[in-house]
PDB file of C-alpha atoms in Angstrom:
ATOM      1  CA  MET A1152      28.089 -17.424  -1.076  1.00 30.00           C
ATOM      2  CA  GLN A1153      25.702 -14.491  -1.459  1.00 37.00           C
ATOM      3  CA  THR A1154      25.974 -11.545   0.921  1.00 39.00           C
ATOM      4  CA  ALA A1155      23.801  -8.575   1.859  1.00 43.00           C
ATOM      5  CA  GLU A1156      25.969  -6.394  -0.376  1.00 47.00           C
ATOM      6  CA  ARG A1157      24.316  -7.943  -3.420  1.00 44.00           C
ATOM      7  CA  LEU A1158      21.847  -5.275  -4.439  1.00 52.00           C
ATOM      8  CA  HIS A1159      19.180  -7.323  -6.201  1.00 73.00           C
ATOM      9  CA  PHE A1160      17.570 -10.682  -5.509  1.00 78.00           C
ATOM     10  CA  SER A1161      14.501 -12.376  -6.816  1.00 82.00           C
ATOM     11  CA  ALA A1162      11.960 -13.125  -4.082  1.00 83.00           C
ATOM     12  CA  THR A1163      12.789 -16.842  -4.312  1.00 83.00           C
ATOM     13  CA  ASP A1164      16.536 -16.175  -4.055  1.00 83.00           C
ATOM     14  CA  PHE A1165      15.962 -13.859  -1.111  1.00 86.00           C
ATOM     15  CA  LEU A1166      13.984 -16.480   0.830  1.00 82.00           C
ATOM     16  CA  ALA A1167      16.673 -19.109   0.261  1.00 83.00           C
ATOM     17  CA  TRP A1168      19.490 -16.692   1.112  1.00 83.00           C
ATOM     18  CA  GLU A1169      17.850 -15.341   4.256  1.00 80.00           C
ATOM     19  CA  GLU A1170      17.368 -18.822   5.709  1.00 85.00           C
ATOM     20  CA  THR A1171      21.166 -19.092   5.855  1.00 83.00           C
ATOM     21  CA  GLN A1172      21.618 -15.749   7.636  1.00 83.00           C
ATOM     22  CA  THR A1173      21.933 -15.142  11.368  1.00 80.00           C
ATOM     23  CA  GLU A1174      20.217 -11.740  11.147  1.00 81.00           C
ATOM     24  CA  LYS A1175      16.812 -10.777   9.755  1.00 81.00           C
ATOM     25  CA  HIS A1176      16.477  -8.795   6.527  1.00 78.00           C
ATOM     26  CA  GLU A1177      13.579  -7.081   4.834  1.00 79.00           C
ATOM     27  CA  PHE A1178      13.211  -7.239   1.058  1.00 82.00           C
ATOM     28  CA  VAL A1179      11.670  -4.564  -1.167  1.00 83.00           C
ATOM     29  CA  ALA A1180      11.654  -4.760  -4.967  1.00 81.00           C
ATOM     30  CA  GLY A1181      14.876  -6.767  -5.106  1.00 77.00           C
ATOM     31  CA  GLU A1182      16.791  -4.795  -2.475  1.00 80.00           C
ATOM     32  CA  VAL A1183      17.761  -6.242   0.894  1.00 78.00           C
ATOM     33  CA  PHE A1184      17.828  -4.264   4.142  1.00 79.00           C
ATOM     34  CA  ALA A1185      19.361  -5.570   7.364  1.00 75.00           C
ATOM     35  CA  MET A1186      17.196  -5.327  10.467  1.00 75.00           C
ATOM     36  CA  THR A1187      18.646  -3.886  13.643  1.00 74.00           C
ATOM     37  CA  GLY A1188      17.863  -4.862  17.213  1.00 71.00           C
ATOM     38  CA  ALA A1189      15.105  -3.099  19.129  1.00 77.00           C
ATOM     39  CA  ARG A1190      15.311  -1.275  22.438  1.00 87.00           C
ATOM     40  CA  GLN A1191      13.730  -2.882  25.499  1.00 88.00           C
ATOM     41  CA  ASP A1192      10.596  -0.684  25.563  1.00 94.00           C
ATOM     42  CA  HIS A1193       9.897  -1.615  21.929  1.00 92.00           C
ATOM     43  CA  VAL A1194      10.094  -5.319  22.733  1.00 94.00           C
ATOM     44  CA  VAL A1195       7.948  -4.981  25.879  1.00 96.00           C
ATOM     45  CA  VAL A1196       5.170  -3.112  24.048  1.00 97.00           C
ATOM     46  CA  SER A1197       5.233  -5.582  21.137  1.00 96.00           C
ATOM     47  CA  LEU A1198       4.980  -8.478  23.584  1.00 97.00           C
ATOM     48  CA  ASN A1199       2.160  -6.763  25.513  1.00 98.00           C
ATOM     49  CA  ILE A1200       0.149  -6.401  22.309  1.00 98.00           C
ATOM     50  CA  ALA A1201       0.869  -9.921  21.045  1.00 98.00           C
ATOM     51  CA  SER A1202       0.024 -11.431  24.445  1.00 98.00           C
ATOM     52  CA  ALA A1203      -3.221  -9.480  24.727  1.00 98.00           C
ATOM     53  CA  LEU A1204      -4.224 -10.514  21.212  1.00 98.00           C
ATOM     54  CA  LYS A1205      -3.361 -14.169  21.882  1.00 98.00           C
ATOM     55  CA  GLN A1206      -5.606 -14.194  24.974  1.00 97.00           C
ATOM     56  CA  ARG A1207      -8.521 -12.469  23.258  1.00 98.00           C
ATOM     57  CA  LEU A1208      -8.332 -14.494  20.027  1.00 98.00           C
ATOM     58  CA  ARG A1209      -8.164 -17.913  21.688  1.00 97.00           C
ATOM     59  CA  GLY A1210     -10.825 -20.182  20.171  1.00 96.00           C
ATOM     60  CA  THR A1211     -11.152 -18.127  16.975  1.00 97.00           C
ATOM     61  CA  PRO A1212      -9.639 -18.802  13.546  1.00 96.00           C
ATOM     62  CA  CYS A1213      -7.359 -15.770  14.021  1.00 97.00           C
ATOM     63  CA  ARG A1214      -3.721 -16.063  15.099  1.00 97.00           C
ATOM     64  CA  PRO A1215      -1.322 -13.353  16.236  1.00 97.00           C
ATOM     65  CA  TYR A1216       2.298 -13.511  15.081  1.00 96.00           C
ATOM     66  CA  ILE A1217       5.383 -11.691  16.334  1.00 94.00           C
ATOM     67  CA  ALA A1218       8.305 -10.102  14.506  1.00 86.00           C
ATOM     68  CA  ASP A1219      10.113 -13.347  13.732  1.00 87.00           C
ATOM     69  CA  LEU A1220       7.671 -14.324  10.964  1.00 93.00           C
ATOM     70  CA  LYS A1221       7.803 -12.579   7.597  1.00 93.00           C
ATOM     71  CA  LEU A1222       4.905 -10.876   5.854  1.00 96.00           C
ATOM     72  CA  LYS A1223       4.795 -11.218   2.080  1.00 95.00           C
ATOM     73  CA  VAL A1224       3.359  -8.254   0.170  1.00 96.00           C
ATOM     74  CA  GLU A1225       3.335  -9.628  -3.342  1.00 94.00           C
ATOM     75  CA  ALA A1226       1.975  -6.442  -4.961  1.00 93.00           C
ATOM     76  CA  ALA A1227       4.970  -4.519  -3.562  1.00 91.00           C
ATOM     77  CA  GLU A1228       7.486  -7.313  -4.247  1.00 89.00           C
ATOM     78  CA  ALA A1229       8.342  -7.203  -0.557  1.00 91.00           C
ATOM     79  CA  PHE A1230       8.877  -9.180   2.634  1.00 90.00           C
ATOM     80  CA  PHE A1231       8.645  -7.381   5.975  1.00 93.00           C
ATOM     81  CA  TYR A1232       8.861  -8.280   9.649  1.00 92.00           C
ATOM     82  CA  PRO A1233       5.989  -6.411  11.333  1.00 95.00           C
ATOM     83  CA  ASP A1234       6.224  -6.175  15.100  1.00 95.00           C
ATOM     84  CA  VAL A1235       2.869  -7.943  15.438  1.00 98.00           C
ATOM     85  CA  MET A1236       0.314  -9.144  12.901  1.00 98.00           C
ATOM     86  CA  VAL A1237      -2.882 -11.169  12.982  1.00 98.00           C
ATOM     87  CA  SER A1238      -4.147 -13.445  10.241  1.00 98.00           C
ATOM     88  CA  CYS A1239      -7.585 -15.037  10.185  1.00 97.00           C
ATOM     89  CA  HIS A1240      -7.034 -16.566   6.745  1.00 97.00           C
ATOM     90  CA  PRO A1241      -6.857 -20.387   6.570  1.00 95.00           C
ATOM     91  CA  GLY A1242      -4.287 -20.198   3.761  1.00 93.00           C
ATOM     92  CA  ASP A1243      -1.762 -18.664   6.139  1.00 95.00           C
ATOM     93  CA  LEU A1244      -1.829 -21.621   8.539  1.00 90.00           C
ATOM     94  CA  GLY A1245       0.180 -23.935   6.310  1.00 83.00           C
ATOM     95  CA  ASN A1246       2.969 -21.584   5.288  1.00 86.00           C
ATOM     96  CA  GLN A1247       5.930 -21.787   7.659  1.00 88.00           C
ATOM     97  CA  GLN A1248       7.987 -18.997   6.029  1.00 89.00           C
ATOM     98  CA  TYR A1249       5.574 -16.082   5.807  1.00 94.00           C
ATOM     99  CA  ILE A1250       2.031 -14.731   6.108  1.00 95.00           C
ATOM    100  CA  CYS A1251       0.214 -13.262   3.084  1.00 97.00           C
ATOM    101  CA  ASN A1252      -3.239 -12.301   4.378  1.00 98.00           C
ATOM    102  CA  PRO A1253      -3.075 -10.309   7.615  1.00 98.00           C
ATOM    103  CA  THR A1254      -6.167  -8.631   8.996  1.00 98.00           C
ATOM    104  CA  LEU A1255      -4.160  -6.457  11.404  1.00 98.00           C
ATOM    105  CA  ILE A1256      -0.563  -5.199  11.338  1.00 98.00           C
ATOM    106  CA  VAL A1257       1.124  -3.431  14.263  1.00 97.00           C
ATOM    107  CA  GLU A1258       4.331  -1.422  14.051  1.00 96.00           C
ATOM    108  CA  VAL A1259       5.906  -0.007  17.203  1.00 95.00           C
ATOM    109  CA  LEU A1260       7.797   3.141  16.289  1.00 92.00           C
ATOM    110  CA  SER A1261      11.503   3.575  16.791  1.00 87.00           C
ATOM    111  CA  ASP A1262      13.528   6.658  15.948  1.00 82.00           C
ATOM    112  CA  SER A1263      15.204   4.952  12.999  1.00 79.00           C
ATOM    113  CA  THR A1264      12.030   3.522  11.406  1.00 78.00           C
ATOM    114  CA  ALA A1265       9.230   5.986  12.246  1.00 85.00           C
ATOM    115  CA  ALA A1266       9.206   7.793   8.901  1.00 82.00           C
ATOM    116  CA  TYR A1267       9.307   4.534   6.930  1.00 83.00           C
ATOM    117  CA  ASP A1268       6.605   2.901   9.082  1.00 85.00           C
ATOM    118  CA  ARG A1269       4.313   5.885   8.396  1.00 89.00           C
ATOM    119  CA  GLY A1270       5.291   6.262   4.729  1.00 87.00           C
ATOM    120  CA  GLY A1271       6.730   3.642   2.407  1.00 88.00           C
ATOM    121  CA  LYS A1272       5.935   0.639   4.564  1.00 92.00           C
ATOM    122  CA  PHE A1273       2.327   1.733   5.106  1.00 95.00           C
ATOM    123  CA  ALA A1274       1.989   2.326   1.344  1.00 94.00           C
ATOM    124  CA  ALA A1275       3.106  -1.271   0.754  1.00 95.00           C
ATOM    125  CA  TYR A1276       0.802  -2.621   3.471  1.00 96.00           C
ATOM    126  CA  ARG A1277      -2.207  -0.867   1.909  1.00 97.00           C
ATOM    127  CA  LYS A1278      -1.747  -3.117  -1.141  1.00 97.00           C
ATOM    128  CA  LEU A1279      -2.836  -6.102   0.973  1.00 97.00           C
ATOM    129  CA  ALA A1280      -6.526  -6.729   0.213  1.00 97.00           C
ATOM    130  CA  SER A1281      -6.926  -8.590   3.524  1.00 97.00           C
ATOM    131  CA  LEU A1282      -5.587  -5.765   5.707  1.00 98.00           C
ATOM    132  CA  GLN A1283      -8.341  -3.996   7.647  1.00 98.00           C
ATOM    133  CA  GLU A1284      -6.379  -2.120  10.339  1.00 98.00           C
ATOM    134  CA  TYR A1285      -2.849  -0.817  10.747  1.00 97.00           C
ATOM    135  CA  LEU A1286      -1.657   0.268  14.184  1.00 98.00           C
ATOM    136  CA  ILE A1287       1.252   2.610  14.720  1.00 96.00           C
ATOM    137  CA  VAL A1288       2.307   2.611  18.360  1.00 97.00           C
ATOM    138  CA  ASP A1289       4.231   5.627  19.676  1.00 96.00           C
ATOM    139  CA  ILE A1290       5.779   4.673  23.020  1.00 95.00           C
ATOM    140  CA  ASP A1291       7.090   8.154  23.868  1.00 93.00           C
ATOM    141  CA  ALA A1292       3.692   9.797  23.300  1.00 94.00           C
ATOM    142  CA  ARG A1293       1.743   6.849  24.800  1.00 95.00           C
ATOM    143  CA  ARG A1294      -0.406   6.937  21.701  1.00 96.00           C
ATOM    144  CA  VAL A1295      -1.825   4.441  19.218  1.00 97.00           C
ATOM    145  CA  GLU A1296      -2.817   5.503  15.720  1.00 96.00           C
ATOM    146  CA  CYS A1297      -5.265   3.048  14.196  1.00 97.00           C
ATOM    147  CA  PHE A1298      -5.699   3.362  10.461  1.00 97.00           C
ATOM    148  CA  ARG A1299      -8.882   1.555   9.488  1.00 98.00           C
ATOM    149  CA  ARG A1300      -9.884   0.664   5.917  1.00 98.00           C
ATOM    150  CA  THR A1301     -13.300   2.013   4.947  1.00 97.00           C
ATOM    151  CA  PRO A1302     -15.752   0.293   2.576  1.00 95.00           C
ATOM    152  CA  ASP A1303     -14.575   2.765  -0.107  1.00 96.00           C
ATOM    153  CA  ASN A1304     -10.978   1.532   0.354  1.00 95.00           C
ATOM    154  CA  ASP A1305      -9.903   4.753   2.062  1.00 96.00           C
ATOM    155  CA  TRP A1306      -7.956   4.734   5.331  1.00 97.00           C
ATOM    156  CA  LEU A1307      -9.460   6.558   8.300  1.00 97.00           C
ATOM    157  CA  LEU A1308      -7.325   7.485  11.313  1.00 96.00           C
ATOM    158  CA  HIS A1309      -8.583   6.735  14.830  1.00 97.00           C
ATOM    159  CA  ASP A1310      -6.260   8.280  17.404  1.00 96.00           C
ATOM    160  CA  TYR A1311      -6.079   6.678  20.861  1.00 96.00           C
ATOM    161  CA  PHE A1312      -4.294   8.237  23.838  1.00 94.00           C
ATOM    162  CA  GLY A1313      -4.854   8.648  27.553  1.00 90.00           C
ATOM    163  CA  GLU A1314      -6.927   6.233  29.607  1.00 90.00           C
ATOM    164  CA  VAL A1315      -8.928   4.706  26.759  1.00 92.00           C
ATOM    165  CA  ASP A1316      -9.278   1.442  24.908  1.00 96.00           C
ATOM    166  CA  CYS A1317      -7.991   0.942  21.374  1.00 97.00           C
ATOM    167  CA  HIS A1318     -10.899  -0.567  19.441  1.00 97.00           C
ATOM    168  CA  LEU A1319      -9.980  -3.093  16.759  1.00 98.00           C
ATOM    169  CA  HIS A1320     -13.107  -3.470  14.645  1.00 97.00           C
ATOM    170  CA  SER A1321     -11.502  -6.047  12.348  1.00 97.00           C
ATOM    171  CA  LEU A1322     -11.113  -8.465  15.269  1.00 98.00           C
ATOM    172  CA  ASN A1323     -14.111  -7.294  17.312  1.00 97.00           C
ATOM    173  CA  LEU A1324     -12.029  -6.547  20.406  1.00 97.00           C
ATOM    174  CA  SER A1325     -10.471  -3.753  22.414  1.00 97.00           C
ATOM    175  CA  LEU A1326      -7.047  -3.297  23.992  1.00 97.00           C
ATOM    176  CA  PRO A1327      -6.723  -0.854  26.897  1.00 97.00           C
ATOM    177  CA  LEU A1328      -3.809   1.509  26.404  1.00 97.00           C
ATOM    178  CA  ALA A1329      -2.788   0.740  29.990  1.00 96.00           C
ATOM    179  CA  GLU A1330      -2.274  -2.885  28.905  1.00 97.00           C
ATOM    180  CA  ILE A1331      -0.388  -1.921  25.740  1.00 97.00           C
ATOM    181  CA  PHE A1332       2.030   0.286  27.704  1.00 97.00           C
ATOM    182  CA  GLU A1333       2.233  -1.919  30.798  1.00 96.00           C
ATOM    183  CA  ASP A1334       5.714  -2.019  32.392  1.00 95.00           C
ATOM    184  CA  ILE A1335       6.885   1.047  30.463  1.00 94.00           C
ATOM    185  CA  GLU A1336       8.384   3.750  32.647  1.00 86.00           C
ATOM    186  CA  THR A1337       7.038   7.251  32.145  1.00 75.00           C
ATOM    187  CA  THR A1338       9.646   9.873  31.355  1.00 62.00           C
TER     188      THR A1338
END
């Protein structure tokens, strides 16, 4: 039986191995990383965003997905579990194991993953030709950073905080920050 201590897997071996595991794991260039549980505020904000997207995308070809479905980033030889993602690509509908063509990815920051979400993970996500927007949600600061791909393939930051709406151009919709942070106690 293979265990997480094995340092290198092929992508195919990883997918087969992970299906037998009770915990989720991310995979980057042959290495496997165990996922840890999230705090309650993280889960609430992720659910708020996924629920809002589900309501607003009803009747469109776009579907929101939560953290239990993998994202395959073939160019980075990686599989991740974003907190929320949206795919409008028909090719993603038939694959039960993972999504390959997200339009939007959302990561809710935690102390243990913030640097990676902003750095290495975002670098991998930028390799996805389909990705148009990447949201980084900072619960403590009540802030959403929206990185939007430009026509020149650059990434432009749109910073949302206060009593405003977060505009998602890729999906032609807006999410009020009050809705994103609903049920989160202020400190």
